[in-house]
């Protein structure tokens, strides 16, 4: 089955700096890669996703890149703010059947220092 | 904004007891899921549910687990005889449809502690 690895496990940056979180996946059939943000006491919330037919996607300060050949994808957050502090999860899926099963990375705890 | 809700937020039980974790998915969603996260480990898929039946389950989802949609709004996960290793955060999720590129909305989770 699919295996998603995520690095780093913790990341501390100064406010205004950029943060990059990287994930690799093992199943070349995977074709959908969402990123979730989890704040304390809340469930994971989707912040951005990318499909396999796209190499990069951007939404304001957040961008995701995908390299299908190398089987890795990354989350980039620019101009970080304290409210970006949270745990971030990458995931991969690509079930050819109807019902999506997400394979998650182990999470990155991002701390943005004011 | 509609959201998935879960109750209770924290459940403590004795080993061997039955527990039922409850979820209210977003009202117009048709596909429902349970995931769990053991402390310090990855979020793991347990089961997906559509049209009143299980559509897919993982190897974790053995005979001790069952899911049910008892009415038009609730979606429950039952663990018949809890074990210490069932201690984890359990997340419910729902989506409007299945298939690729479909966003799953997650609830805040229920922390299950088995003593």
Short mmCIF file of C-alpha atoms in Angstrom, two decimals:
data_model
loop_
_atom_site.label_atom_id
_atom_site.label_comp_id
_atom_site.label_asym_id
_atom_site.label_seq_id
_atom_site.Cartn_x
_atom_site.Cartn_y
_atom_site.Cartn_z
CA UNK A 1 0.00 0.00 0.00
CA UNK A 2 0.89 3.67 -0.07
CA UNK A 3 3.44 5.05 2.40
CA UNK A 4 3.80 8.77 2.98
CA UNK A 5 6.83 10.19 4.76
CA UNK A 6 6.89 13.77 6.03
CA UNK A 7 9.77 15.99 7.16
CA UNK A 8 10.62 17.74 9.35
CA UNK A 9 8.64 16.66 12.39
CA UNK A 10 9.07 20.09 13.97
CA UNK A 11 9.91 23.41 12.36
CA UNK A 12 10.53 26.69 14.08
CA UNK A 13 10.74 29.92 12.05
CA UNK A 14 10.77 33.61 12.75
CA UNK A 15 7.69 35.60 11.81
CA UNK A 16 7.98 36.77 8.22
CA UNK A 17 10.28 33.94 7.18
CA UNK A 18 9.27 31.12 4.85
CA UNK A 19 8.51 27.56 5.91
CA UNK A 20 8.82 24.46 3.76
CA UNK A 21 7.46 21.02 4.61
CA UNK A 22 8.30 18.05 2.43
CA UNK A 23 6.55 14.75 1.79
CA UNK A 24 7.36 11.69 -0.27
CA UNK A 25 5.03 8.94 -1.34
CA UNK A 26 5.59 5.43 -2.60
CA UNK A 27 2.65 4.55 -4.85
CA UNK A 28 2.99 6.02 -8.34
CA UNK A 29 -0.79 5.56 -8.78
CA UNK A 30 -1.50 8.26 -6.19
CA UNK A 31 -2.90 11.32 -7.90
CA UNK A 32 -4.35 13.61 -5.25
CA UNK A 33 -2.34 15.31 -2.51
CA UNK A 34 -4.13 17.43 0.08
CA UNK A 35 -2.53 19.36 2.92
CA UNK A 36 -4.29 19.73 6.24
CA UNK A 37 -3.71 22.15 9.09
CA UNK A 38 -4.62 21.11 12.60
CA UNK A 39 -4.87 23.67 15.34
CA UNK A 40 -5.00 22.71 19.00
CA UNK A 41 -8.31 21.11 19.91
CA UNK A 42 -9.59 21.06 16.35
CA UNK A 43 -9.77 18.55 13.56
CA UNK A 44 -7.59 18.75 10.45
CA UNK A 45 -8.72 21.38 7.97
CA UNK A 46 -7.85 21.37 4.30
CA UNK A 47 -5.67 24.33 3.35
CA UNK A 48 -4.59 23.44 -0.18
CA UNK A 49 -4.52 20.44 -2.47
CA UNK A 50 -2.92 19.48 -5.75
CA UNK A 51 -3.79 16.98 -8.43
CA UNK A 52 -1.29 14.92 -10.30
CA UNK A 53 -1.80 16.75 -13.57
CA UNK A 54 -0.52 19.99 -12.02
CA UNK A 55 3.02 20.80 -10.93
CA UNK A 56 2.32 23.75 -8.70
CA UNK A 57 -0.61 25.49 -7.08
CA UNK A 58 -0.68 28.73 -5.12
CA UNK A 59 -3.21 30.33 -2.82
CA UNK A 60 -2.05 33.64 -1.37
CA UNK A 61 0.84 32.83 1.00
CA UNK A 62 0.56 29.08 0.56
CA UNK A 63 1.86 27.04 -2.35
CA UNK A 64 2.28 23.37 -3.06
CA UNK A 65 4.62 21.77 -5.57
CA UNK A 66 4.49 18.25 -6.92
CA UNK A 67 7.21 16.23 -8.60
CA UNK A 68 5.59 13.04 -9.86
CA UNK A 69 8.80 11.59 -11.20
CA UNK A 70 10.51 11.85 -7.85
CA UNK A 71 7.28 11.15 -5.96
CA UNK A 72 7.53 14.09 -3.65
CA UNK A 73 5.45 17.16 -2.89
CA UNK A 74 6.06 20.17 -0.70
CA UNK A 75 4.15 22.86 1.14
CA UNK A 76 5.54 26.37 1.08
CA UNK A 77 4.31 29.09 3.40
CA UNK A 78 5.69 32.57 2.81
CA UNK A 79 5.63 35.57 5.15
CA UNK A 80 4.73 33.35 8.08
CA UNK A 81 2.55 34.72 10.84
CA UNK A 82 2.03 33.48 14.43
CA UNK A 83 -1.41 32.19 13.46
CA UNK A 84 0.28 29.79 11.05
CA UNK A 85 1.52 27.89 14.10
CA UNK A 86 -0.15 24.46 13.98
CA UNK A 87 0.46 20.87 12.96
CA UNK A 88 0.48 20.31 9.21
CA UNK A 89 -0.28 16.96 7.59
CA UNK A 90 0.30 15.92 4.04
CA UNK A 91 -1.70 13.10 2.51
CA UNK A 92 -1.88 11.09 -0.67
CA UNK A 93 -4.68 9.20 -2.31
CA UNK A 94 -5.55 7.76 -5.65
CA UNK A 95 -7.91 4.94 -5.14
CA UNK A 96 -9.33 3.92 -8.47
CA UNK A 97 -12.57 2.99 -6.77
CA UNK A 98 -15.18 5.40 -5.59
CA UNK A 99 -14.18 5.95 -2.03
CA UNK A 100 -11.10 7.85 -1.14
CA UNK A 101 -8.76 6.52 1.46
CA UNK A 102 -6.17 9.07 2.52
CA UNK A 103 -2.68 8.05 3.55
CA UNK A 104 -1.27 10.65 5.91
CA UNK A 105 2.22 11.75 6.74
CA UNK A 106 3.28 11.89 10.36
CA UNK A 107 2.76 15.63 10.70
CA UNK A 108 4.95 18.71 11.12
CA UNK A 109 4.58 20.97 14.11
CA UNK A 110 5.23 24.50 12.87
CA UNK A 111 6.06 27.17 15.41
CA UNK A 112 6.19 30.75 14.17
CA UNK A 113 7.98 32.98 16.65
CA UNK A 114 6.82 36.60 16.83
CA UNK B 1 -19.89 27.35 7.93
CA UNK B 2 -21.07 23.73 8.24
CA UNK B 3 -18.78 21.44 10.17
CA UNK B 4 -18.44 17.88 11.35
CA UNK B 5 -19.05 17.47 15.06
CA UNK B 6 -17.99 14.64 17.34
CA UNK B 7 -18.98 13.59 20.85
CA UNK B 8 -17.64 13.09 23.39
CA UNK B 9 -14.40 15.04 23.10
CA UNK B 10 -12.76 12.67 25.57
CA UNK B 11 -13.84 9.18 26.57
CA UNK B 12 -12.21 7.14 29.31
CA UNK B 13 -13.11 3.47 29.60
CA UNK B 14 -11.94 0.27 31.20
CA UNK B 15 -10.37 -2.45 29.10
CA UNK B 16 -13.01 -4.85 27.83
CA UNK B 17 -15.81 -2.31 27.86
CA UNK B 18 -17.80 -1.26 24.82
CA UNK B 19 -17.61 2.32 23.61
CA UNK B 20 -19.57 4.22 21.01
CA UNK B 21 -18.08 7.29 19.42
CA UNK B 22 -20.53 9.62 17.78
CA UNK B 23 -20.25 11.90 14.79
CA UNK B 24 -22.63 14.24 13.02
CA UNK B 25 -21.39 14.70 9.45
CA UNK B 26 -22.17 17.76 7.34
CA UNK B 27 -25.82 17.50 6.39
CA UNK B 28 -25.61 17.13 2.60
CA UNK B 29 -22.62 14.78 2.66
CA UNK B 30 -23.07 11.20 1.57
CA UNK B 31 -19.71 9.57 2.32
CA UNK B 32 -18.41 9.05 5.82
CA UNK B 33 -15.10 7.95 7.24
CA UNK B 34 -13.35 7.10 10.47
CA UNK B 35 -9.63 7.60 11.04
CA UNK B 36 -7.57 7.21 14.16
CA UNK B 37 -4.28 8.60 15.39
CA UNK B 38 -2.35 6.86 18.10
CA UNK B 39 -0.23 9.34 20.05
CA UNK B 40 2.93 10.14 18.13
CA UNK B 41 1.89 8.15 15.08
CA UNK B 42 0.27 8.86 11.73
CA UNK B 43 -3.40 9.38 11.12
CA UNK B 44 -4.65 6.00 9.88
CA UNK B 45 -7.69 5.15 7.81
CA UNK B 46 -10.18 2.80 9.47
CA UNK B 47 -13.31 2.62 7.35
CA UNK B 48 -15.43 4.38 4.74
CA UNK B 49 -19.20 4.18 4.57
CA UNK B 50 -21.72 4.97 1.87
CA UNK B 51 -25.35 4.15 1.25
CA UNK B 52 -25.64 2.40 4.61
CA UNK B 53 -22.82 0.00 4.07
CA UNK B 54 -19.10 -0.23 4.48
CA UNK B 55 -17.33 0.51 1.20
CA UNK B 56 -13.76 -0.04 2.35
CA UNK B 57 -11.99 -0.93 5.57
CA UNK B 58 -8.41 -1.28 6.69
CA UNK B 59 -6.78 -4.22 8.40
CA UNK B 60 -7.15 -2.34 11.69
CA UNK B 61 -10.93 -2.50 11.38
CA UNK B 62 -11.45 -6.02 12.69
CA UNK B 63 -14.51 -7.70 14.17
CA UNK B 64 -14.26 -5.58 17.30
CA UNK B 65 -15.22 -2.51 15.28
CA UNK B 66 -18.52 -1.63 13.68
CA UNK B 67 -20.08 1.46 12.17
CA UNK B 68 -23.65 2.51 11.84
CA UNK B 69 -25.77 5.37 10.62
CA UNK B 70 -28.70 4.91 12.99
CA UNK B 71 -30.66 7.89 11.71
CA UNK B 72 -30.35 10.61 9.13
CA UNK B 73 -27.74 12.61 10.99
CA UNK B 74 -25.50 10.46 13.20
CA UNK B 75 -22.62 8.21 12.23
CA UNK B 76 -21.20 6.01 14.97
CA UNK B 77 -18.13 3.90 15.58
CA UNK B 78 -18.50 1.09 18.09
CA UNK B 79 -15.66 -0.80 19.68
CA UNK B 80 -17.09 -3.90 21.32
CA UNK B 81 -14.38 -4.88 23.76
CA UNK B 82 -11.75 -2.18 24.09
CA UNK B 83 -8.07 -2.96 24.39
CA UNK B 84 -5.27 -0.79 25.71
CA UNK B 85 -3.97 -0.35 22.17
CA UNK B 86 -7.29 1.20 21.10
CA UNK B 87 -6.29 4.34 22.99
CA UNK B 88 -6.07 7.01 20.31
CA UNK B 89 -7.68 10.09 18.84
CA UNK B 90 -10.54 9.07 16.55
CA UNK B 91 -11.51 11.40 13.73
CA UNK B 92 -14.73 11.29 11.76
CA UNK B 93 -14.81 12.81 8.28
CA UNK B 94 -17.40 13.29 5.57
CA UNK B 95 -17.48 14.28 1.93
CA UNK B 96 -20.10 15.18 -0.63
CA UNK B 97 -19.08 12.39 -2.93
CA UNK B 98 -16.46 9.76 -3.33
CA UNK B 99 -13.79 9.50 -5.95
CA UNK B 100 -10.53 11.24 -6.52
CA UNK B 101 -10.02 14.93 -5.71
CA UNK B 102 -12.81 14.88 -3.18
CA UNK B 103 -12.29 16.95 -0.04
CA UNK B 104 -12.90 15.22 3.24
CA UNK B 105 -14.03 17.44 6.11
CA UNK B 106 -12.78 16.32 9.51
CA UNK B 107 -14.33 16.64 12.92
CA UNK B 108 -12.36 17.74 16.01
CA UNK B 109 -11.84 14.17 17.18
CA UNK B 110 -12.63 12.06 20.23
CA UNK B 111 -9.75 11.13 22.46
CA UNK B 112 -10.30 7.57 23.68
CA UNK B 113 -8.33 6.44 26.71
CA UNK B 114 -8.51 2.75 27.64
CA UNK B 115 -7.31 1.93 31.13
#
